[in-house]
PDB file of C-alpha atoms in Angstrom:
ATOM      1  CA  MET A  48     108.588 138.274 133.291  1.00  0.00           C
ATOM      2  CA  LYS A  49     111.957 137.036 131.987  1.00  0.00           C
ATOM      3  CA  ASN A  50     112.886 137.685 128.327  1.00  0.00           C
ATOM      4  CA  ASN A  51     114.686 134.666 126.823  1.00  0.00           C
ATOM      5  CA  GLN A  52     115.549 136.010 123.375  1.00  0.00           C
ATOM      6  CA  PHE A  53     118.371 134.256 121.587  1.00  0.00           C
ATOM      7  CA  THR A  54     120.561 135.615 118.787  1.00  0.00           C
ATOM      8  CA  VAL A  55     123.068 133.685 116.701  1.00  0.00           C
ATOM      9  CA  THR A  56     126.593 134.945 117.355  1.00  0.00           C
ATOM     10  CA  ASP A  57     129.862 134.527 115.455  1.00  0.00           C
ATOM     11  CA  ASP A  58     131.253 131.938 117.881  1.00  0.00           C
ATOM     12  CA  VAL A  59     128.743 129.286 116.725  1.00  0.00           C
ATOM     13  CA  LEU A  60     128.973 129.942 112.967  1.00  0.00           C
ATOM     14  CA  ALA A  61     130.286 127.165 110.752  1.00  0.00           C
ATOM     15  CA  THR A  62     133.877 127.559 109.607  1.00  0.00           C
ATOM     16  CA  ARG A  63     134.891 128.343 106.028  1.00  0.00           C
ATOM     17  CA  GLY A  64     136.268 124.818 105.746  1.00  0.00           C
ATOM     18  CA  GLN A  65     132.951 123.308 106.795  1.00  0.00           C
ATOM     19  CA  ARG A  66     131.087 125.578 104.369  1.00  0.00           C
ATOM     20  CA  PHE A  67     133.441 124.687 101.499  1.00  0.00           C
ATOM     21  CA  PHE A  68     133.129 120.955 102.230  1.00  0.00           C
ATOM     22  CA  ASN A  69     129.322 121.337 102.363  1.00  0.00           C
ATOM     23  CA  CYS A  70     129.338 123.019  98.951  1.00  0.00           C
ATOM     24  CA  ILE A  71     131.541 120.401  97.270  1.00  0.00           C
ATOM     25  CA  LEU A  72     129.812 117.389  98.841  1.00  0.00           C
ATOM     26  CA  ASP A  73     126.301 118.699  98.134  1.00  0.00           C
ATOM     27  CA  LEU A  74     127.175 119.297  94.477  1.00  0.00           C
ATOM     28  CA  LEU A  75     128.586 115.761  94.235  1.00  0.00           C
ATOM     29  CA  ILE A  76     125.421 114.366  95.809  1.00  0.00           C
ATOM     30  CA  VAL A  77     123.192 116.292  93.374  1.00  0.00           C
ATOM     31  CA  HIS A  78     125.321 115.072  90.460  1.00  0.00           C
ATOM     32  CA  THR A  79     125.060 111.496  91.749  1.00  0.00           C
ATOM     33  CA  ILE A  80     121.274 111.822  92.010  1.00  0.00           C
ATOM     34  CA  LEU A  81     121.089 113.120  88.430  1.00  0.00           C
ATOM     35  CA  VAL A  82     123.272 110.312  87.066  1.00  0.00           C
ATOM     36  CA  SER A  83     121.322 107.732  89.088  1.00  0.00           C
ATOM     37  CA  ILE A  84     117.990 108.923  87.694  1.00  0.00           C
ATOM     38  CA  ALA A  85     119.308 108.910  84.125  1.00  0.00           C
ATOM     39  CA  THR A  86     120.849 105.459  84.567  1.00  0.00           C
ATOM     40  CA  THR A  87     117.635 104.098  86.068  1.00  0.00           C
ATOM     41  CA  ILE A  88     115.628 105.417  83.110  1.00  0.00           C
ATOM     42  CA  VAL A  89     118.074 103.811  80.657  1.00  0.00           C
ATOM     43  CA  ILE A  90     117.944 100.483  82.517  1.00  0.00           C
ATOM     44  CA  ILE A  91     114.131 100.537  82.613  1.00  0.00           C
ATOM     45  CA  GLY A  92     114.112 101.319  78.892  1.00  0.00           C
ATOM     46  CA  ASP A  93     116.454  98.424  78.164  1.00  0.00           C
ATOM     47  CA  ILE A  94     114.566  95.940  80.352  1.00  0.00           C
ATOM     48  CA  THR A  95     111.189  96.841  78.838  1.00  0.00           C
ATOM     49  CA  ASN A  96     112.625  97.002  75.299  1.00  0.00           C
ATOM     50  CA  ASN A  97     111.513 100.624  75.143  1.00  0.00           C
ATOM     51  CA  TYR A  98     114.576 101.924  73.351  1.00  0.00           C
ATOM     52  CA  ASN A  99     112.889 105.287  72.802  1.00  0.00           C
ATOM     53  CA  LEU A 100     113.100 105.849  76.557  1.00  0.00           C
ATOM     54  CA  SER A 101     116.793 105.031  76.814  1.00  0.00           C
ATOM     55  CA  GLY A 102     117.446 106.889  73.555  1.00  0.00           C
ATOM     56  CA  TRP A 103     115.748 109.966  74.973  1.00  0.00           C
ATOM     57  CA  VAL A 104     118.150 110.074  77.942  1.00  0.00           C
ATOM     58  CA  GLU A 105     121.169 109.675  75.698  1.00  0.00           C
ATOM     59  CA  SER A 106     119.985 112.354  73.255  1.00  0.00           C
ATOM     60  CA  THR A 107     119.140 115.117  75.745  1.00  0.00           C
ATOM     61  CA  THR A 108     120.604 118.482  74.874  1.00  0.00           C
ATOM     62  CA  THR A 109     122.870 120.502  77.131  1.00  0.00           C
ATOM     63  CA  LEU A 110     119.984 122.865  77.853  1.00  0.00           C
ATOM     64  CA  GLN A 111     117.748 119.959  78.906  1.00  0.00           C
ATOM     65  CA  ARG A 112     120.473 118.518  81.136  1.00  0.00           C
ATOM     66  CA  LEU A 113     120.983 121.942  82.690  1.00  0.00           C
ATOM     67  CA  PHE A 114     117.237 122.190  83.348  1.00  0.00           C
ATOM     68  CA  PHE A 115     117.219 118.776  85.060  1.00  0.00           C
ATOM     69  CA  TRP A 116     120.328 119.740  87.057  1.00  0.00           C
ATOM     70  CA  PHE A 117     118.588 122.911  88.314  1.00  0.00           C
ATOM     71  CA  ALA A 118     115.365 121.034  89.108  1.00  0.00           C
ATOM     72  CA  ILE A 119     117.220 118.411  91.130  1.00  0.00           C
ATOM     73  CA  LEU A 120     119.428 121.027  92.790  1.00  0.00           C
ATOM     74  CA  PHE A 121     116.398 123.075  93.833  1.00  0.00           C
ATOM     75  CA  SER A 122     114.532 119.995  95.077  1.00  0.00           C
ATOM     76  CA  TYR A 123     117.551 118.694  96.989  1.00  0.00           C
ATOM     77  CA  TYR A 124     118.324 121.946  98.836  1.00  0.00           C
ATOM     78  CA  PHE A 125     114.711 122.942  99.425  1.00  0.00           C
ATOM     79  CA  LEU A 126     113.477 119.585 100.697  1.00  0.00           C
ATOM     80  CA  THR A 127     116.463 118.761 102.903  1.00  0.00           C
ATOM     81  CA  GLU A 128     116.742 122.220 104.464  1.00  0.00           C
ATOM     82  CA  ALA A 129     112.977 122.695 104.853  1.00  0.00           C
ATOM     83  CA  TYR A 130     112.431 119.332 106.543  1.00  0.00           C
ATOM     84  CA  PHE A 131     115.731 118.691 108.328  1.00  0.00           C
ATOM     85  CA  SER A 132     117.381 122.163 108.522  1.00  0.00           C
ATOM     86  CA  ARG A 133     120.410 120.553 106.907  1.00  0.00           C
ATOM     87  CA  THR A 134     121.573 118.894 103.742  1.00  0.00           C
ATOM     88  CA  PHE A 135     123.361 115.558 103.743  1.00  0.00           C
ATOM     89  CA  ALA A 136     126.712 117.355 103.667  1.00  0.00           C
ATOM     90  CA  LYS A 137     125.704 119.439 106.687  1.00  0.00           C
ATOM     91  CA  TYR A 138     124.913 116.196 108.472  1.00  0.00           C
ATOM     92  CA  PHE A 139     128.534 115.058 108.008  1.00  0.00           C
ATOM     93  CA  THR A 140     129.991 118.400 109.087  1.00  0.00           C
ATOM     94  CA  LYS A 141     127.563 118.599 112.041  1.00  0.00           C
ATOM     95  CA  THR A 142     126.124 121.942 110.940  1.00  0.00           C
ATOM     96  CA  ILE A 143     122.538 123.171 110.620  1.00  0.00           C
ATOM     97  CA  VAL A 144     120.647 126.106 109.139  1.00  0.00           C
ATOM     98  CA  VAL A 145     118.890 128.393 111.613  1.00  0.00           C
ATOM     99  CA  ALA A 146     117.143 131.759 111.637  1.00  0.00           C
ATOM    100  CA  LYS A 147     118.711 134.723 113.441  1.00  0.00           C
ATOM    101  CA  ASP A 148     116.776 133.930 116.619  1.00  0.00           C
ATOM    102  CA  GLY A 149     117.993 130.320 116.587  1.00  0.00           C
ATOM    103  CA  SER A 150     114.699 128.861 115.424  1.00  0.00           C
ATOM    104  CA  ARG A 151     114.053 126.672 112.408  1.00  0.00           C
ATOM    105  CA  PRO A 152     113.924 128.882 109.273  1.00  0.00           C
ATOM    106  CA  LYS A 153     110.502 129.540 107.752  1.00  0.00           C
ATOM    107  CA  THR A 154     109.592 128.058 104.370  1.00  0.00           C
ATOM    108  CA  HIS A 155     109.892 131.393 102.555  1.00  0.00           C
ATOM    109  CA  ALA A 156     113.428 131.830 103.918  1.00  0.00           C
ATOM    110  CA  ILE A 157     114.374 128.369 102.624  1.00  0.00           C
ATOM    111  CA  ILE A 158     112.908 129.212  99.202  1.00  0.00           C
ATOM    112  CA  ILE A 159     114.918 132.464  99.055  1.00  0.00           C
ATOM    113  CA  ARG A 160     117.999 130.601 100.281  1.00  0.00           C
ATOM    114  CA  THR A 161     117.573 127.910  97.621  1.00  0.00           C
ATOM    115  CA  LEU A 162     116.874 130.314  94.742  1.00  0.00           C
ATOM    116  CA  SER A 163     119.901 132.422  95.733  1.00  0.00           C
ATOM    117  CA  ARG A 164     122.129 129.425  95.076  1.00  0.00           C
ATOM    118  CA  PHE A 165     121.479 129.839  91.333  1.00  0.00           C
ATOM    119  CA  ILE A 166     123.509 133.066  91.245  1.00  0.00           C
ATOM    120  CA  PRO A 167     126.717 132.231  89.334  1.00  0.00           C
ATOM    121  CA  LEU A 168     129.676 131.502  91.653  1.00  0.00           C
ATOM    122  CA  GLU A 169     127.433 132.137  94.667  1.00  0.00           C
ATOM    123  CA  CYS A 170     128.804 129.066  96.431  1.00  0.00           C
ATOM    124  CA  LEU A 171     132.150 130.868  96.807  1.00  0.00           C
ATOM    125  CA  THR A 172     130.784 134.044  98.412  1.00  0.00           C
ATOM    126  CA  PHE A 173     131.358 132.757 101.954  1.00  0.00           C
ATOM    127  CA  LEU A 174     135.105 132.582 101.255  1.00  0.00           C
ATOM    128  CA  GLY A 175     135.407 136.396 101.350  1.00  0.00           C
ATOM    129  CA  THR A 176     135.565 138.635 104.381  1.00  0.00           C
ATOM    130  CA  ASN A 177     132.027 137.721 105.459  1.00  0.00           C
ATOM    131  CA  ILE A 178     131.681 134.045 106.412  1.00  0.00           C
ATOM    132  CA  ARG A 179     128.016 134.140 105.412  1.00  0.00           C
ATOM    133  CA  GLY A 180     127.256 133.490 101.758  1.00  0.00           C
ATOM    134  CA  LEU A 181     124.761 135.431  99.665  1.00  0.00           C
ATOM    135  CA  HIS A 182     122.159 132.709 100.190  1.00  0.00           C
ATOM    136  CA  ASP A 183     122.554 133.271 103.952  1.00  0.00           C
ATOM    137  CA  LEU A 184     122.365 137.062 103.686  1.00  0.00           C
ATOM    138  CA  PHE A 185     119.351 137.163 101.350  1.00  0.00           C
ATOM    139  CA  SER A 186     117.368 134.690 103.460  1.00  0.00           C
ATOM    140  CA  ASP A 187     118.611 136.025 106.827  1.00  0.00           C
ATOM    141  CA  THR A 188     119.722 132.546 107.879  1.00  0.00           C
ATOM    142  CA  TYR A 189     122.897 131.197 109.436  1.00  0.00           C
ATOM    143  CA  VAL A 190     124.832 127.949 109.163  1.00  0.00           C
ATOM    144  CA  VAL A 191     125.987 127.043 112.652  1.00  0.00           C
ATOM    145  CA  ARG A 192     127.882 124.207 114.286  1.00  0.00           C
ATOM    146  CA  LYS A 193     125.096 122.116 115.746  1.00  0.00           C
ATOM    147  CA  HIS A 194     126.666 121.040 119.044  1.00  0.00           C
ATOM    148  CA  GLU A 195     128.034 124.483 119.934  1.00  0.00           C
ATOM    149  CA  PHE A 196     124.712 126.056 118.965  1.00  0.00           C
ATOM    150  CA  ASN A 197     122.682 123.631 121.099  1.00  0.00           C
ATOM    151  CA  HIS A 198     125.071 124.097 124.025  1.00  0.00           C
ATOM    152  CA  LYS A 199     124.861 127.886 123.822  1.00  0.00           C
ATOM    153  CA  LYS A 200     121.095 127.864 123.375  1.00  0.00           C
ATOM    154  CA  GLY A 201     120.720 125.376 126.224  1.00  0.00           C
ATOM    155  CA  ALA A 202     118.784 122.912 124.095  1.00  0.00           C
ATOM    156  CA  VAL A 203     119.295 119.166 124.159  1.00  0.00           C
ATOM    157  CA  LEU A 204     118.121 118.781 120.566  1.00  0.00           C
ATOM    158  CA  PHE A 205     117.591 121.230 117.716  1.00  0.00           C
ATOM    159  CA  PRO A 206     113.956 122.372 117.626  1.00  0.00           C
TER     160      PRO A 206
END
């Protein structure tokens, strides 16, 4: 019986430039989502003459805004990587998140990956000597270039 085990190798890993662009673009997208939600709430408050609703958005404290930022950040990364194995930024850079064996990461790995992003300055850890960030190392996942990965794995489409 033939053993067809696959292991992610360095030649398919995303570049530092791709990783940096992913980080910046994802943070901009999360910020845009947060501003869009707040603006929508203010508009709904103004249309319905519920000025308490729009006043609430405008009077939120820094701690409350930080809480909403973290909630949206967690939701964004968890949902996009759990369901699509990529965030919107990874779509533009043609990269995906995979497990060491090249399969789609399990839910617990995505949760660990997402929670690891809350470590201060974690998004810069892939700029060091190791191209994998802390969120990759803790969750044992890899960000790979999709087309090179599929070619090497011999797959037409990602799982």
